[in-house]
Short mmCIF file of C-alpha atoms in Angstrom, two decimals:
data_model
loop_
_atom_site.label_atom_id
_atom_site.label_comp_id
_atom_site.label_asym_id
_atom_site.label_seq_id
_atom_site.Cartn_x
_atom_site.Cartn_y
_atom_site.Cartn_z
CA SER A 1 0.14 -0.02 0.04
CA GLY A 2 2.91 2.44 0.41
CA ARG A 3 4.34 1.81 -3.09
CA SER A 4 4.38 4.61 -5.80
CA LEU A 5 2.10 4.64 -8.81
CA ARG A 6 3.86 3.60 -11.86
CA PRO A 7 4.55 6.38 -14.35
CA HIS A 8 1.97 6.21 -17.05
CA SER A 9 2.43 9.65 -18.55
CA ALA A 10 4.99 12.20 -19.41
CA GLU A 11 4.15 13.97 -15.96
CA GLN A 12 5.21 10.94 -14.10
CA ALA A 13 8.35 10.42 -16.15
CA THR A 14 9.27 13.88 -15.34
CA LEU A 15 8.73 13.59 -11.71
CA GLU A 16 10.66 10.35 -11.65
CA ARG A 17 13.77 12.34 -12.79
CA TYR A 18 13.16 14.87 -10.12
CA ARG A 19 12.87 12.09 -7.52
CA MET A 20 16.25 10.87 -8.71
CA VAL A 21 17.73 14.16 -7.81
CA ILE A 22 15.91 14.90 -4.59
CA GLN A 23 15.97 11.69 -2.93
CA PRO A 24 19.68 11.57 -2.08
CA ARG A 25 19.31 14.98 -0.24
CA LEU A 26 15.83 14.59 1.14
CA GLY A 27 16.97 14.49 4.87
CA THR A 28 18.61 17.94 4.22
CA TRP A 29 15.68 19.45 2.51
CA ILE A 30 13.40 18.37 5.42
CA THR A 31 15.77 19.77 7.96
CA ILE A 32 16.02 23.19 6.22
CA ILE A 33 12.35 23.51 5.84
CA SER A 34 11.68 22.50 9.36
CA VAL A 35 14.41 25.07 10.68
CA VAL A 36 12.65 27.88 8.55
CA ILE A 37 9.12 27.00 9.82
CA GLY A 38 10.46 26.79 13.37
CA PHE A 39 12.10 30.15 13.15
CA PHE A 40 9.01 31.80 12.00
CA ALA A 41 6.82 29.83 14.58
CA GLY A 42 9.27 31.16 17.19
CA LEU A 43 8.87 34.65 16.01
CA SER A 44 5.09 34.43 16.24
CA ALA A 45 5.22 32.72 19.83
CA GLN A 46 7.71 35.09 21.47
CA SER A 47 4.99 37.92 21.68
CA ARG A 48 2.70 35.46 23.49
CA TRP A 49 4.82 35.23 26.66
CA LYS A 50 2.13 37.19 28.70
CA ASP A 51 -0.50 34.43 27.66
CA TRP A 52 1.81 31.75 28.85
CA MET A 53 2.61 33.62 32.15
CA LEU A 54 -1.00 34.10 32.81
CA PHE A 55 -1.87 30.52 32.11
CA ARG A 56 0.94 29.06 34.22
CA ASN A 57 -0.02 31.35 37.24
CA SER A 58 -3.76 31.16 36.92
CA GLN A 59 -5.80 31.42 39.92
CA PRO A 60 -9.60 31.21 40.39
CA PHE A 61 -11.74 34.12 41.00
CA GLY A 62 -14.22 32.39 43.02
CA VAL A 63 -17.12 33.71 40.80
CA GLN A 64 -18.70 31.78 37.99
CA ASP A 65 -19.98 33.16 34.81
CA PRO A 66 -23.96 32.93 34.55
CA GLU A 67 -24.04 30.95 31.39
CA HIS A 68 -21.44 28.30 31.45
CA HIS A 69 -20.87 28.22 35.19
CA VAL A 70 -17.08 28.35 34.69
CA ASP A 71 -14.89 30.42 36.83
CA VAL A 72 -14.26 33.79 35.73
CA GLY A 73 -10.48 33.44 36.08
CA PHE A 74 -10.69 31.09 32.95
CA TYR A 75 -11.47 33.94 30.74
CA ILE A 76 -8.61 36.10 31.95
CA PHE A 77 -5.79 33.55 32.52
CA GLU A 78 -6.37 30.57 30.31
CA TYR A 79 -8.74 31.32 27.31
CA PRO A 80 -6.13 33.51 25.50
CA LEU A 81 -3.49 30.83 25.48
CA TRP A 82 -5.99 28.24 24.49
CA ARG A 83 -7.13 30.23 21.58
CA TYR A 84 -3.40 30.87 20.43
CA VAL A 85 -2.71 27.15 20.70
CA LEU A 86 -5.74 26.36 18.65
CA GLY A 87 -4.57 28.83 16.01
CA VAL A 88 -1.08 27.23 16.01
CA GLY A 89 -2.88 23.71 15.47
CA PHE A 90 -4.81 25.09 12.45
CA THR A 91 -1.72 26.42 10.98
CA THR A 92 0.35 23.26 11.60
CA ILE A 93 -2.36 21.01 9.89
CA VAL A 94 -2.58 23.26 6.94
CA LEU A 95 1.07 23.42 6.40
CA SER A 96 1.13 19.63 6.96
CA VAL A 97 -1.42 18.98 4.23
CA ILE A 98 0.44 21.10 1.79
CA GLY A 99 3.81 19.50 2.56
CA ALA A 100 2.23 16.02 2.40
CA LEU A 101 0.53 16.86 -0.99
CA ALA A 102 4.00 18.02 -2.31
CA VAL A 103 5.84 15.03 -1.13
CA HIS A 104 3.30 12.57 -2.22
CA TYR A 105 2.95 14.11 -5.67
CA ILE A 106 6.84 14.19 -6.16
CA PHE A 107 7.29 10.60 -5.06
CA GLY A 108 4.32 9.24 -7.02
CA GLY A 109 1.78 8.81 -4.42
CA VAL A 110 -0.58 11.43 -5.99
CA ARG A 111 -0.76 12.03 -9.84
CA LEU A 112 -2.92 14.39 -11.83
CA GLN A 113 -2.63 12.60 -15.15
CA GLY A 114 -2.69 9.14 -16.54
CA VAL A 115 -5.11 6.10 -16.12
CA GLY A 116 -6.09 4.25 -13.04
CA ASP A 117 -5.96 5.41 -9.55
CA ARG A 118 -4.74 9.03 -8.97
CA MET A 119 -3.79 8.32 -5.30
CA THR A 120 -2.17 5.49 -3.62
CA ALA A 121 -3.78 3.93 -0.27
CA ALA A 122 -0.92 5.28 1.82
CA ALA A 123 -1.38 8.78 0.39
CA ARG A 124 -5.16 8.73 0.75
CA ALA A 125 -4.85 7.66 4.45
CA HIS A 126 -2.44 10.16 5.28
CA LEU A 127 -4.07 13.10 3.68
CA THR A 128 -7.75 12.28 4.87
CA THR A 129 -6.30 11.79 8.45
CA LEU A 130 -4.75 15.31 8.39
CA VAL A 131 -8.17 16.77 7.15
CA ALA A 132 -10.03 14.76 9.75
CA PHE A 133 -7.63 16.33 12.54
CA PHE A 134 -8.43 19.79 10.75
CA VAL A 135 -12.11 19.19 11.27
CA LEU A 136 -11.70 17.85 14.86
CA LEU A 137 -9.76 21.21 15.70
CA LYS A 138 -12.85 22.99 14.23
CA ALA A 139 -15.03 21.20 16.69
CA VAL A 140 -12.67 22.54 19.45
CA ALA A 141 -12.98 25.99 17.95
CA TYR A 142 -16.78 25.82 18.25
CA ILE A 143 -16.50 25.00 21.87
CA LEU A 144 -14.10 27.93 22.40
CA ASP A 145 -16.48 30.03 20.37
CA GLN A 146 -19.05 29.30 22.91
CA ARG A 147 -16.90 30.68 25.80
CA ALA A 148 -16.08 33.56 23.63
CA LEU A 149 -19.59 34.84 23.28
CA LEU A 150 -19.45 36.03 26.95
CA LEU A 151 -16.62 38.43 25.84
CA GLU A 152 -18.59 39.98 23.23
CA GLN A 153 -19.34 43.82 23.06
CA HIS A 154 -22.47 44.93 21.58
CA VAL A 155 -22.79 48.55 20.39
CA SER A 156 -26.59 48.27 20.64
CA PRO A 157 -27.84 48.10 23.31
CA GLY A 158 -24.48 48.84 24.86
CA LEU A 159 -24.20 45.45 26.21
CA TYR A 160 -21.03 43.57 27.31
CA GLY A 161 -21.20 39.86 27.28
CA ALA A 162 -23.70 37.40 25.65
CA GLY A 163 -27.01 38.80 24.59
CA TYR A 164 -30.24 37.21 23.59
CA THR A 165 -29.17 36.13 20.14
CA ASP A 166 -25.92 34.82 21.55
CA VAL A 167 -27.61 32.60 24.24
CA ASN A 168 -30.69 31.46 22.31
CA ALA A 169 -29.20 31.12 18.67
CA LEU A 170 -25.41 31.13 18.43
CA LEU A 171 -24.70 29.11 21.63
CA PRO A 172 -26.88 26.05 20.65
CA ALA A 173 -25.64 26.61 16.94
CA LYS A 174 -22.00 26.30 18.01
CA GLU A 175 -22.71 23.16 20.05
CA ILE A 176 -24.60 21.55 17.03
CA LEU A 177 -21.73 22.42 14.73
CA ALA A 178 -19.16 20.85 17.15
CA TYR A 179 -21.04 17.57 17.07
CA ILE A 180 -21.45 17.77 13.26
CA SER A 181 -17.64 18.37 12.94
CA ILE A 182 -16.82 15.30 15.15
CA VAL A 183 -19.25 13.09 12.99
CA VAL A 184 -17.65 14.55 9.74
CA ALA A 185 -14.22 13.83 10.96
CA ILE A 186 -14.94 10.14 11.65
CA ALA A 187 -16.77 9.96 8.36
CA ILE A 188 -13.77 11.24 6.45
CA VAL A 189 -11.41 8.52 7.73
CA VAL A 190 -14.05 5.74 7.75
CA PHE A 191 -15.42 6.24 4.30
CA SER A 192 -12.02 7.07 2.57
CA ASN A 193 -10.18 4.27 3.87
CA ALA A 194 -12.29 1.43 5.28
CA VAL A 195 -15.65 1.53 3.32
CA MET A 196 -15.60 3.18 -0.08
CA ARG A 197 -11.99 3.85 -0.29
CA ASN A 198 -12.45 7.06 -2.27
CA LEU A 199 -12.78 10.81 -1.63
CA VAL A 200 -16.48 11.13 -2.80
CA TRP A 201 -18.15 10.88 0.65
CA PRO A 202 -15.46 12.76 2.57
CA GLY A 203 -16.12 15.67 -0.03
CA VAL A 204 -19.71 15.34 0.52
CA SER A 205 -19.22 15.42 4.34
CA LEU A 206 -17.14 18.58 4.10
CA ALA A 207 -19.73 20.27 1.92
CA LEU A 208 -22.39 19.37 4.29
CA LEU A 209 -20.19 20.97 7.23
CA ALA A 210 -19.77 24.12 5.15
CA ILE A 211 -23.48 24.48 4.59
CA SER A 212 -24.46 23.68 8.10
CA ALA A 213 -21.93 26.33 9.26
CA VAL A 214 -23.63 28.96 6.96
CA ALA A 215 -27.18 27.93 7.81
CA ILE A 216 -27.05 27.19 11.48
CA GLY A 217 -24.08 29.43 12.43
CA GLY A 218 -25.01 32.33 10.13
CA ILE A 219 -28.55 32.60 8.75
CA TYR A 220 -30.29 31.19 11.87
CA PRO A 221 -28.71 33.77 14.29
CA LEU A 222 -29.16 36.55 11.94
CA ALA A 223 -32.92 35.76 11.47
CA VAL A 224 -33.32 35.59 15.32
CA GLN A 225 -31.67 38.94 15.56
CA ASN A 226 -33.71 40.78 12.92
CA PHE A 227 -37.22 39.14 13.55
CA THR A 228 -37.20 38.38 17.26
CA VAL A 229 -34.70 40.79 19.10
CA GLN A 230 -34.89 44.00 16.96
CA PRO A 231 -38.73 44.52 17.31
CA SER A 232 -38.55 44.49 21.13
CA LEU A 233 -34.86 45.10 21.78
CA ALA A 234 -35.34 46.43 25.25
CA ASP A 235 -37.54 43.75 26.46
CA LYS A 236 -35.34 40.87 25.01
CA GLU A 237 -32.06 42.06 26.06
CA ALA A 238 -33.12 43.22 29.62
CA PRO A 239 -32.07 39.92 31.47
CA TYR A 240 -28.61 40.14 29.66
CA ILE A 241 -28.23 43.92 30.37
CA LYS A 242 -28.94 42.87 34.05
CA ARG A 243 -26.11 40.30 33.80
CA SER A 244 -23.87 42.95 32.41
CA ILE A 245 -24.41 45.41 35.26
CA GLU A 246 -24.15 42.66 38.02
CA ALA A 247 -20.83 41.59 36.46
CA THR A 248 -19.58 45.32 36.31
CA ARG A 249 -20.47 45.83 39.98
CA ALA A 250 -18.69 42.70 40.95
CA ALA A 251 -15.56 43.69 39.15
CA PHE A 252 -15.52 47.04 40.89
CA GLY A 253 -16.33 45.58 44.39
CA LEU A 254 -19.84 46.91 44.39
CA SER A 255 -21.67 43.68 44.49
CA ALA A 256 -22.51 43.98 48.11
CA THR A 257 -24.43 47.32 47.71
CA GLU A 258 -27.67 47.17 49.44
CA VAL A 259 -30.66 48.48 47.47
CA ARG A 260 -33.48 49.78 49.59
CA PRO A 261 -36.80 50.39 47.84
CA TYR A 262 -38.54 53.57 48.85
CA THR A 263 -42.21 53.52 48.82
CA ALA A 264 -43.81 56.95 48.92
CA ALA A 265 -46.67 57.05 51.49
CA VAL A 266 -48.17 60.34 50.28
CA THR A 267 -51.00 60.30 47.90
CA VAL A 268 -51.29 63.55 45.77
CA PRO A 269 -54.69 64.58 44.80
CA PRO A 270 -55.29 64.64 40.92
CA ALA A 271 -56.23 68.39 41.06
CA THR A 272 -52.82 69.12 42.62
CA LEU A 273 -50.94 67.24 39.73
CA ALA A 274 -53.06 68.97 37.28
CA SER A 275 -51.91 72.40 38.62
CA ASP A 276 -48.47 71.34 39.03
CA THR A 277 -46.27 72.78 36.13
CA SER A 278 -43.47 70.08 36.65
CA ALA A 279 -45.86 67.31 36.10
CA GLN A 280 -46.62 68.66 32.64
CA ASN A 281 -43.03 68.20 31.57
CA VAL A 282 -42.64 64.64 32.50
CA ARG A 283 -41.42 62.77 29.32
CA LEU A 284 -43.74 60.23 27.93
CA ILE A 285 -41.52 59.31 24.97
CA ASP A 286 -37.97 58.07 25.24
CA PRO A 287 -35.79 59.77 22.53
CA GLN A 288 -33.56 56.63 22.30
CA LEU A 289 -36.49 54.28 21.44
CA VAL A 290 -38.79 56.51 19.31
CA SER A 291 -36.67 56.67 16.16
CA GLU A 292 -38.06 53.54 14.67
CA ALA A 293 -41.58 54.82 15.20
CA TYR A 294 -40.55 58.04 13.56
CA THR A 295 -39.16 56.20 10.62
CA GLN A 296 -42.43 54.14 10.18
CA GLN A 297 -44.75 56.95 10.33
CA GLN A 298 -42.79 59.91 8.85
CA GLN A 299 -40.47 58.26 6.36
CA VAL A 300 -42.56 59.41 3.31
CA ARG A 301 -39.93 57.97 0.91
CA GLY A 302 -37.97 54.77 1.27
CA PHE A 303 -34.54 56.55 1.26
CA TYR A 304 -35.41 58.78 4.12
CA ASP A 305 -34.66 57.79 7.81
CA PHE A 306 -34.05 59.30 11.12
CA GLY A 307 -30.99 59.10 13.33
CA PRO A 308 -30.75 56.32 16.04
CA LYS A 309 -31.09 58.83 18.89
CA LEU A 310 -33.36 61.80 18.51
CA ASP A 311 -33.07 65.13 20.33
CA VAL A 312 -35.20 66.96 22.88
CA ASP A 313 -36.12 70.59 22.54
CA ARG A 314 -38.52 72.93 24.32
CA TYR A 315 -41.26 75.04 22.34
CA THR A 316 -43.95 77.41 23.40
CA LEU A 317 -47.19 76.46 21.50
CA THR A 318 -50.97 76.96 22.22
CA ASN A 319 -50.85 77.07 25.95
CA ASP A 320 -48.15 79.86 26.16
CA LYS A 321 -45.98 77.45 28.30
CA PRO A 322 -42.71 75.75 27.21
CA GLN A 323 -43.01 72.10 26.80
CA ASP A 324 -40.55 69.28 25.84
CA TYR A 325 -40.87 67.96 22.38
CA VAL A 326 -38.85 65.01 20.72
CA VAL A 327 -37.37 66.44 17.64
CA GLY A 328 -36.17 64.28 14.47
CA VAL A 329 -34.65 65.48 11.38
CA ARG A 330 -35.69 63.47 8.17
CA GLU A 331 -32.43 62.65 6.35
CA ILE A 332 -31.45 60.97 3.13
CA ASN A 333 -30.06 57.38 3.45
CA ASP A 334 -27.55 57.01 0.61
CA ASN A 335 -27.41 53.41 1.04
CA ALA A 336 -31.13 53.06 0.37
CA LEU A 337 -30.95 54.72 -3.08
CA THR A 338 -31.10 52.40 -6.08
CA THR A 339 -28.30 52.15 -8.64
CA GLN A 340 -30.37 54.54 -11.12
CA GLN A 341 -30.76 57.01 -8.54
CA GLN A 342 -27.03 57.40 -7.49
CA ASN A 343 -25.74 59.56 -10.37
CA TRP A 344 -24.17 63.02 -10.17
CA LEU A 345 -27.40 64.87 -11.07
CA ASN A 346 -29.32 63.26 -8.28
CA ARG A 347 -26.70 63.58 -5.51
CA HIS A 348 -26.12 67.17 -6.12
CA THR A 349 -29.48 68.71 -7.14
CA VAL A 350 -32.22 66.20 -6.02
CA PHE A 351 -31.23 64.18 -3.01
CA THR A 352 -29.22 66.79 -1.30
#
């Protein structure tokens, strides 16, 4: 099974001559390539000394995260190094696949022309095993990605840590993809070497993994964010904002703060409230939340919109008393213009 394919073409005959030149110095070439790769790997690793020192001297914080129930010290001391080691593993596998392909091609284990088998059993077993290890590393990456969700920073609604979409869509998606990766890795080795002894089913398995990654890890979370979270952002993200606030308090040593509710015992008559000028200025509309309502009711054209946060101003109208009003300016959204509308004339004379 370890023999080379016999030369059946001019390509193989040419490679045979190259083998006669390379084989006597094969050990020297392997040593040179290994030294070069090791040199660049060392240059990359020397800047990660801090990650290693943190990992080596890691200590528990005594506080567990609310989602995975892992000590918070893991994210500070251990996670950065594990992420780096995973990246090194991916790089090693990719370089190994490239090197194995080159060696098998030169020594006849893989050929592009001629009749019969294009790959020996030894070359197929070697290459598919490397690919299977790559897919297994991908499963480990999905597990680490689950931990990384707690380190996310969301611009809207100003949330640090996992949000609604992360917990209810991305977290289970990453877990499912990790299991799929393990199954695909096993299928690659079994189908290519023990059952069918070809690369058809391993290729199908990799394609299914890629499709699953796009559908489960990309499209599904995007749909949850757009159709479930965005319409009621404050309501959906409220529990996770509370988590973020509690974690911030714990980090600054404020978790033991005692909150005492104050219940007013005075009942104000409605007539008093009606005559109180300050009560009339109580805001009923939040300028940070009303922008979408303005867009729906006052957009007029599809290329108009309002800013994400509107302004508050005071005007004196019919009652001769100043009153707060939420003010929004209808602006042109250039990205909403069609291709036909985006010309010089429209930009400078119409949509301006």
